[in-house]
Coordinates of C-alpha atoms in Angstrom, one line a residue:
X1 CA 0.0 0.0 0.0
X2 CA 0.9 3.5 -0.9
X3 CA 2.1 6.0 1.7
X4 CA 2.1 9.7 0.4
X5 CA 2.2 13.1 1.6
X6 CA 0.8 16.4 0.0
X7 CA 2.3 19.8 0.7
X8 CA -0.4 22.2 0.9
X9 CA 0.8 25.8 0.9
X10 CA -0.1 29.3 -0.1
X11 CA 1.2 31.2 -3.2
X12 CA 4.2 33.0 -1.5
X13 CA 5.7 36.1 -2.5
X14 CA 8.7 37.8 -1.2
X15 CA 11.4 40.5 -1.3
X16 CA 10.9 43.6 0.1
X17 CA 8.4 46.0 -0.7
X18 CA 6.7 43.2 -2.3
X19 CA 3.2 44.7 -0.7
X20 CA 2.8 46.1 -4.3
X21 CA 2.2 42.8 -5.7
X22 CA -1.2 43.2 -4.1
X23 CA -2.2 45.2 -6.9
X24 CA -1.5 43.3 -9.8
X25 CA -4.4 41.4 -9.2
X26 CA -7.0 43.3 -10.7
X27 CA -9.5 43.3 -8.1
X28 CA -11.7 46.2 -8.0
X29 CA -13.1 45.8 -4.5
X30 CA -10.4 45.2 -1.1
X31 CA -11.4 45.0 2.1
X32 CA -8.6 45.3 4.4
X33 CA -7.9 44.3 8.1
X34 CA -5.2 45.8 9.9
X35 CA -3.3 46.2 13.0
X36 CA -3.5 49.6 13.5
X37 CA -5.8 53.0 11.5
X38 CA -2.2 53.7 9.8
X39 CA -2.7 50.0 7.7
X40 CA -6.1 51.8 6.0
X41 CA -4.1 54.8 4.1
X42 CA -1.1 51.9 3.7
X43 CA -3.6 50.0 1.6
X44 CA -4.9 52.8 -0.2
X45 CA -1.8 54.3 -1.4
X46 CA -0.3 49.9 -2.4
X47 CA -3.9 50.4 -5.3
X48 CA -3.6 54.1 -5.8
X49 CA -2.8 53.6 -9.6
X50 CA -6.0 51.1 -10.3
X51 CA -9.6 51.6 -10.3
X52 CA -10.2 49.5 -7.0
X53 CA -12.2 50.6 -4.4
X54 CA -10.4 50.0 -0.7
X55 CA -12.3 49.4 2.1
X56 CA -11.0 49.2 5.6
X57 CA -13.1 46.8 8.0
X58 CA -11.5 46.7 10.9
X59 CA -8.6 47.0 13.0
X60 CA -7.5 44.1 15.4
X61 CA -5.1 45.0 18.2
X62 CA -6.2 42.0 20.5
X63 CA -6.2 38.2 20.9
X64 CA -9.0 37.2 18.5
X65 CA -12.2 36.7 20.0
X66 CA -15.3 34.9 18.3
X67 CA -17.3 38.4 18.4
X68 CA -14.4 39.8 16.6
X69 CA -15.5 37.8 13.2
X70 CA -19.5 38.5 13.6
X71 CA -19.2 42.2 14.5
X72 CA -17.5 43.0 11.4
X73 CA -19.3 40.5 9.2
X74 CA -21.8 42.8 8.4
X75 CA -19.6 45.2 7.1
X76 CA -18.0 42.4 4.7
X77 CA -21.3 41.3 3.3
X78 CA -22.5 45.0 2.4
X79 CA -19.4 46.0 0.6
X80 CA -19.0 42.0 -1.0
X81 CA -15.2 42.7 -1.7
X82 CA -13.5 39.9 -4.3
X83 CA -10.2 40.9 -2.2
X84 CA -9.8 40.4 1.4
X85 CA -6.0 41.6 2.2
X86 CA -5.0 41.1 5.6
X87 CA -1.8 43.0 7.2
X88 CA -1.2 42.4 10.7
X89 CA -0.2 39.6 13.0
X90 CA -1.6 36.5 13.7
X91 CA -4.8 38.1 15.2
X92 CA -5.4 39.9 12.5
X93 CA -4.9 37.1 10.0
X94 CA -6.7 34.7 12.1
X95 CA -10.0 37.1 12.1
X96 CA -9.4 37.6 8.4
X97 CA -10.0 33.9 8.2
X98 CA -13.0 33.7 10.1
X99 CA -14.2 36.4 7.9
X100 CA -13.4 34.7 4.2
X101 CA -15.2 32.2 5.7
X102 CA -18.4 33.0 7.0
X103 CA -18.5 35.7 3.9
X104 CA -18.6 32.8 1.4
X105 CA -21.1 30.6 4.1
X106 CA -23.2 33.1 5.6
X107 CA -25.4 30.0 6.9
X108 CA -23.1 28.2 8.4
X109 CA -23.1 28.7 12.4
X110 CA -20.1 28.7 14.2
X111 CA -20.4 24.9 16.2
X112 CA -20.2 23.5 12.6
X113 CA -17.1 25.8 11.7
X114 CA -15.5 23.9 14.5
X115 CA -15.4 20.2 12.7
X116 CA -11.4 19.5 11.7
X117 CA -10.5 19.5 7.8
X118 CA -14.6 19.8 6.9
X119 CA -14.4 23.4 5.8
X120 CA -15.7 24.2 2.3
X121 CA -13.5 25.2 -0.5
X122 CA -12.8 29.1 -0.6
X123 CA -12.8 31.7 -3.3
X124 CA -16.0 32.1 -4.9
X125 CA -16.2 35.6 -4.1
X126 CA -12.9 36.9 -2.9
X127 CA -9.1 35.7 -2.9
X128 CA -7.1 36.5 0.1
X129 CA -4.0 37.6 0.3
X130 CA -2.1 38.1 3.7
X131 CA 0.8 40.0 4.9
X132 CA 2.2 39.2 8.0
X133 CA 3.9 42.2 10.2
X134 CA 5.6 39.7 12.5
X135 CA 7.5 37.0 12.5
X136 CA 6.1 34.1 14.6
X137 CA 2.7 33.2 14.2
X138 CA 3.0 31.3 10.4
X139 CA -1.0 32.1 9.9
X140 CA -0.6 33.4 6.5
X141 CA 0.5 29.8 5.7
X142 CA -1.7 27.9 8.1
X143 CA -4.8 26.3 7.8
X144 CA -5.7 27.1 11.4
X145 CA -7.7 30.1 12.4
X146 CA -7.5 30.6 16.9
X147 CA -10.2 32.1 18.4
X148 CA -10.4 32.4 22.3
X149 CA -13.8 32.3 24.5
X150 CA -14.5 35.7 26.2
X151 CA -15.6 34.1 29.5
X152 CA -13.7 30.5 29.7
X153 CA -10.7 31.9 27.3
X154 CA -10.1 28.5 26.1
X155 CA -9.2 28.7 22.5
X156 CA -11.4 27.6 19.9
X157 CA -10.0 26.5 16.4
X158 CA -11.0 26.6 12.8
X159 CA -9.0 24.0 11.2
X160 CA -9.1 23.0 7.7
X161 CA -6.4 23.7 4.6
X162 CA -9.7 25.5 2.9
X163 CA -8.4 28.7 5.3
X164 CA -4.7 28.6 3.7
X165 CA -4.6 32.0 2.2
X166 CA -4.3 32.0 -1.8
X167 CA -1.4 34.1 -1.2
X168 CA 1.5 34.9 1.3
X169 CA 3.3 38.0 1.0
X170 CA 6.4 38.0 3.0
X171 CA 7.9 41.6 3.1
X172 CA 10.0 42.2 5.6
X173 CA 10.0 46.0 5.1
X174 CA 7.2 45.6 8.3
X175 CA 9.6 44.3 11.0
X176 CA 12.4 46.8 10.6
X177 CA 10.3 48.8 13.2
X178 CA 9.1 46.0 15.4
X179 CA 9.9 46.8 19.5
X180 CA 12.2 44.1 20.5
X181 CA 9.5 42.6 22.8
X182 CA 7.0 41.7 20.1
X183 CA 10.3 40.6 17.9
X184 CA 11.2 38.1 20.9
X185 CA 7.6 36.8 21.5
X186 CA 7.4 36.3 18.0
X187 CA 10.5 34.4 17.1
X188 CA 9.7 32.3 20.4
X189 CA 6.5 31.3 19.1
X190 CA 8.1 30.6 15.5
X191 CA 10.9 28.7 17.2
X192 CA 8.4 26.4 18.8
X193 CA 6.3 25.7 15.7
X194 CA 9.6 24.9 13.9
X195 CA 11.0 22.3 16.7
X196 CA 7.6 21.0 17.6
X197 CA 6.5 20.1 13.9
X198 CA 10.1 18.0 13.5
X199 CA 8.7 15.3 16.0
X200 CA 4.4 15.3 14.9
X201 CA 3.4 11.8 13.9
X202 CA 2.5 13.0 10.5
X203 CA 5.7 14.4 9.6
X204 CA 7.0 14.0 6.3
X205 CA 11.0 14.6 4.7
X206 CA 9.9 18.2 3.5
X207 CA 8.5 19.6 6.6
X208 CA 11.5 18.2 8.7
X209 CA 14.0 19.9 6.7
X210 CA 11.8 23.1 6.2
X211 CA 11.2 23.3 9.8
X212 CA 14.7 22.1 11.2
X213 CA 15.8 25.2 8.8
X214 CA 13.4 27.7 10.3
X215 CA 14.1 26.5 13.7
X216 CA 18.1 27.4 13.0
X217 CA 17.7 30.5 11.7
X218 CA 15.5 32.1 14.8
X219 CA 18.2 30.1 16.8
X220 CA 20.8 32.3 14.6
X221 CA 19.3 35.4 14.0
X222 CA 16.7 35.9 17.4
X223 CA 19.5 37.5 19.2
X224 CA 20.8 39.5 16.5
X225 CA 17.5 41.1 15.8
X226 CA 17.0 42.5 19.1
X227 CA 20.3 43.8 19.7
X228 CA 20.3 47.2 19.4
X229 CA 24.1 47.9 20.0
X230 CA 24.5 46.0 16.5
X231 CA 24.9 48.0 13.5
X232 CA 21.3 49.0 12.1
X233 CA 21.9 46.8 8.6
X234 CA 22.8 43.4 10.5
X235 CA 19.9 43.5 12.7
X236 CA 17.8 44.4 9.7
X237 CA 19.2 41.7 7.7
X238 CA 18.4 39.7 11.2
X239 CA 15.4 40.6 11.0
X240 CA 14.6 40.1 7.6
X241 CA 16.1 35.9 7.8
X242 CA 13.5 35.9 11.0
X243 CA 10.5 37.2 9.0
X244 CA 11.1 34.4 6.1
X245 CA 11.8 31.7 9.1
X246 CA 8.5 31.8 10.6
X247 CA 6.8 31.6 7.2
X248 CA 8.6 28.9 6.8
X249 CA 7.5 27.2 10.0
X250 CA 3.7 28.0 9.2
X251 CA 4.4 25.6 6.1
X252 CA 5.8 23.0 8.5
X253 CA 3.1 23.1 10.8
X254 CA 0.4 22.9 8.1
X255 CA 1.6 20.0 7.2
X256 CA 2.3 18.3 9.9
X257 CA 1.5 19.8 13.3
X258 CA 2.8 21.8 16.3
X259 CA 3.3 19.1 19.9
X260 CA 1.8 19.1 23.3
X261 CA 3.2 23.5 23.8
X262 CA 0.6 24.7 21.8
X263 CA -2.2 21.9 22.9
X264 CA -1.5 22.7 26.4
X265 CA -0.6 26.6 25.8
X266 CA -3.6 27.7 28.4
X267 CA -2.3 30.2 30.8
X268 CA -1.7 32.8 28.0
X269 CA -5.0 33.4 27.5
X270 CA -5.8 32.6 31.0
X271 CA -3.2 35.1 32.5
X272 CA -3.2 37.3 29.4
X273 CA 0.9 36.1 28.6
X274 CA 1.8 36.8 25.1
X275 CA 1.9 33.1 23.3
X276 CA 5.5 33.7 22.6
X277 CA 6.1 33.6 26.4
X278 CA 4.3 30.8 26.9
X279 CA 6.1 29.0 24.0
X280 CA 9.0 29.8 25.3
X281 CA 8.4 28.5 28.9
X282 CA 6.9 25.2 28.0
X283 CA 9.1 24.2 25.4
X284 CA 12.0 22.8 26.7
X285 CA 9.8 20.9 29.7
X286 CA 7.9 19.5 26.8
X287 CA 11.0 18.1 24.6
X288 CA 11.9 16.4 28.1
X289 CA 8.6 14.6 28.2
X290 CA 8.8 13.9 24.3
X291 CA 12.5 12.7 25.2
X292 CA 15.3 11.9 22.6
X293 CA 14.7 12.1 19.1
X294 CA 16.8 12.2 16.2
X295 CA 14.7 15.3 14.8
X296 CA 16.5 16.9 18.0
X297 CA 19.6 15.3 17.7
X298 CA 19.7 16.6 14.0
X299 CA 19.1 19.8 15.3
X300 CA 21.6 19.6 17.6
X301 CA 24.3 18.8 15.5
X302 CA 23.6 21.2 13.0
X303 CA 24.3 23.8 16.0
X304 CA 27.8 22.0 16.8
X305 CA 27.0 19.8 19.5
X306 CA 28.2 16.4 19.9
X307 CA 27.1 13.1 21.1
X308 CA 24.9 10.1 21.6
X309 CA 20.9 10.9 20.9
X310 CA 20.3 11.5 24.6
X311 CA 23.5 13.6 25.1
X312 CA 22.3 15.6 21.6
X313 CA 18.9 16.2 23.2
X314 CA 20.0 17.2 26.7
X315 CA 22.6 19.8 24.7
X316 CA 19.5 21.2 22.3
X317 CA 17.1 21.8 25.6
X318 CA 20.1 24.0 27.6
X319 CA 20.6 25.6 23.8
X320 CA 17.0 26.9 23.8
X321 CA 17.2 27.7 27.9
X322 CA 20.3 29.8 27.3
X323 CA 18.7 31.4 24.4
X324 CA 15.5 31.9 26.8
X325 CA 17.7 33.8 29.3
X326 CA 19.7 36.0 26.8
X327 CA 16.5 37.4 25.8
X328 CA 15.1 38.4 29.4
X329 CA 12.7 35.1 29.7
X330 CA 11.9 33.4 32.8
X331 CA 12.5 29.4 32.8
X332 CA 8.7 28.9 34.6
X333 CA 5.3 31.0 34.9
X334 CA 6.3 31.3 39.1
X335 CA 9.0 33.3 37.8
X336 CA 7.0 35.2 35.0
X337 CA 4.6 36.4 38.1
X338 CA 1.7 34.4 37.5
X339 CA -0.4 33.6 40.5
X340 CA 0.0 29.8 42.2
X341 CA -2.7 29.6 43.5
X342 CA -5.3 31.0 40.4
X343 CA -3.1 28.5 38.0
X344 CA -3.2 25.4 39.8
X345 CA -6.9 25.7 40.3
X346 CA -7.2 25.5 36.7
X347 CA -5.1 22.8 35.5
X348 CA -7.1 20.1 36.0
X349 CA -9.5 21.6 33.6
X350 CA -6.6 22.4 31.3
X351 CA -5.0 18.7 31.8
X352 CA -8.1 17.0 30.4
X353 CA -9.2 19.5 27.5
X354 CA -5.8 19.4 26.2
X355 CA -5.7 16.0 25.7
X356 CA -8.6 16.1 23.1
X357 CA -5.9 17.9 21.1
X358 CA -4.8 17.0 17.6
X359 CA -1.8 18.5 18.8
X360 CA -1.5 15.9 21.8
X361 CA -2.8 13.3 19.6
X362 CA 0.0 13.9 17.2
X363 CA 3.0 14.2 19.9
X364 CA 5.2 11.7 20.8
X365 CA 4.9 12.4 24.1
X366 CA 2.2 10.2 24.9
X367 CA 0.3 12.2 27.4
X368 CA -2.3 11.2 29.9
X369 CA -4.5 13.4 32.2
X370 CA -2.2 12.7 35.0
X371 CA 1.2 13.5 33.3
X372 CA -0.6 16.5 31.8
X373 CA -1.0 17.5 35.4
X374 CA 2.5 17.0 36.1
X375 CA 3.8 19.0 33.0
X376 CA 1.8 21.9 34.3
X377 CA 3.4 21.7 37.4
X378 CA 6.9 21.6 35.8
X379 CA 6.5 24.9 33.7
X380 CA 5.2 26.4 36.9
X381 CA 8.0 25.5 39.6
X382 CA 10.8 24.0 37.2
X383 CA 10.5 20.3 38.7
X384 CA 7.5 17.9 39.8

């Protein structure tokens, strides 16, 4: 019997200043999402020279929230747009999702939104074409879409390769302005996706060696980017390598999957952490429970270390610790400030939703409601 893997991806386009690309298309009506008000004159001036009409919907500056797509629906379905351009973060491009979505199946409720890989085919009415503004979150390659629950704040995901934007645009001319804090929680949360994805079940030869790449280069350039005693044209250039890593992890995690992190990534929403934090935190507690692999090993050697698998894999964890420290991170969420007694009375709740998780389902780690527990307790006091 057969065993094949498809690469699903979006049509990518980079360089900077390749934001103009948008208007080769030939649409004639864009609605745009941003990050900020500034993004609406951005877009206007990127089809100044065509007969498009620009619309800006909205601009998302928070963790997306399921209100956040059906308070701006209306505004989509008035205008009808046969564009949707998205420039912002992860949030931004997550919403933008949710959006396309719902545009192109207006009856479709949100509970049946929520069924993996059952999604309908997109692009009767509009193309999308994202632009990410940071480097971490991958969504303008994913076919994920994160929405968190205003009262329970547990996240709620669209998944499906349906969402996968028909194009990426990956122009770095955004980061060279990013404040160092949203360029570490960024790269974190890139770095994750990149290391998790090596080890999912469903791995395949291109997403290892796309991701084991990505996963280098935020290794590499992380630092780099965020040092501002370094000339202004190597942290740009830093910055730039960063900006095509994490796209580059978005392809590895759509087509394989992020690990037990980003299953069991609760107390950011909870404790309103920024994911990268939280990525940062749990990972190298989780590549202890997921314990040697040669996906880490390769790693490993790739950044000079030596050794048996387990020696390899004991070497890559203090790599990412060090890296965690250099950059101002605590090593668990006691030291990030987050209150011991509000977190343990939620991780038994936490323990067993997260092991519903394709994520978990996927991991090596072979988790159970009782080790989930323990993990939890791990990233909180640095041991059992």
């Amino acid at each position: 019997m057969s065993k094949f893997s498809r690469i699903y991806m979006p049509n990518i386009v980079c360089g900077r200043g390749s934001l103009s690309f948008a208007a080769s298309l030939g649409k004639k009506r864009v609605a745009v999402l941003g990050y900020a008000d500034t993004v609406a004159e951005l877009a206007k001036d990127v089809f100044k020279d065509t007969d498009a009409e620009v619309r800006y919907i909205a601009t998302v500056s928070h963790e997306p929230l399921i209100r956040d797509i059906f308070d701006n629906l209306p505004a989509v379905m008035e205008f009808k747009p046969d564009l949707i351009l998205a420039i912002g973060g992860g949030s931004v491009m997550d919403v933008s999702k949710g959006l396309h979505l719902f545009y192109e199946n207006p009856d479709m409720t949100f509970e049946e939104s929520l069924k993996p890989f059952a999604l309908p085919e997109l692009g009767k009415l509009a193309i999308s074409v994202f632009v990410p503004t940071t480097s971490g979150t991958g969504s303008e390659t994913s076919s994920a879409a994160v929405f968190i629950h205003p009262e329970t704040k547990v996240k709620n995901l669209l998944l499906s390769n349906t969402l996968i934007p028909q194009y990426a645009v990956v122009d770095a001319d955004f980061t060279d302005h990013l404040p160092p804090a949203i360029q570490i929680v960024s790269g974190l949360d890139a770095m994750c996706h990149a290391i998790e994805s090596t080890t999912a079940a469903n791995s395949n030869v291109f997403t290892k060696a796309i991701a084991t790449q990505a996963a280098l280069d935020v290794l590499d350039y992380l630092p780099d980017a965020v040092n501002m005693d370094l000339p202004e044209a190597q942290r740009l250039a830093a910055k730039e390598k960063l900006h095509m890593a994490a796209t580059m992890a978005g392809i590895a995690i759509t087509n394989s999957f992020t690990g037990i992190v980003h299953s069991y990534d609760h107390p950011g929403p909870a404790f309103h952490l920024p994911h990268g934090v939280v990525c940062g935190i749990m990972l190298p507690y989780a590549m202890e429970l997921v314990g040697p692999q040669e996906e880490y090993a390769c790693l490993a050697r790739r950044l000079g270390y030596r050794g048996d698998r387990t020696a390899l894999w004991q070497q890559l964890i203090s790599h990412i610790r060090n890296l965690n420290h250099r950059l101002g991170l605590s090593d668990t969420f006691a030291g990030a400030g987050v209150d011991e007694k509000a977190y343990f009375q939620q991780v038994p709740t936490w323990a067993e939703i997260s092991l519903a998780g394709i994520a978990t389902k996927l991991s090596p780690a072979n988790m159970d409601l009782e080790k989930g527990k323990r993990f939890y307790t791990r990233c909180y006091y640095g041991h059992d």
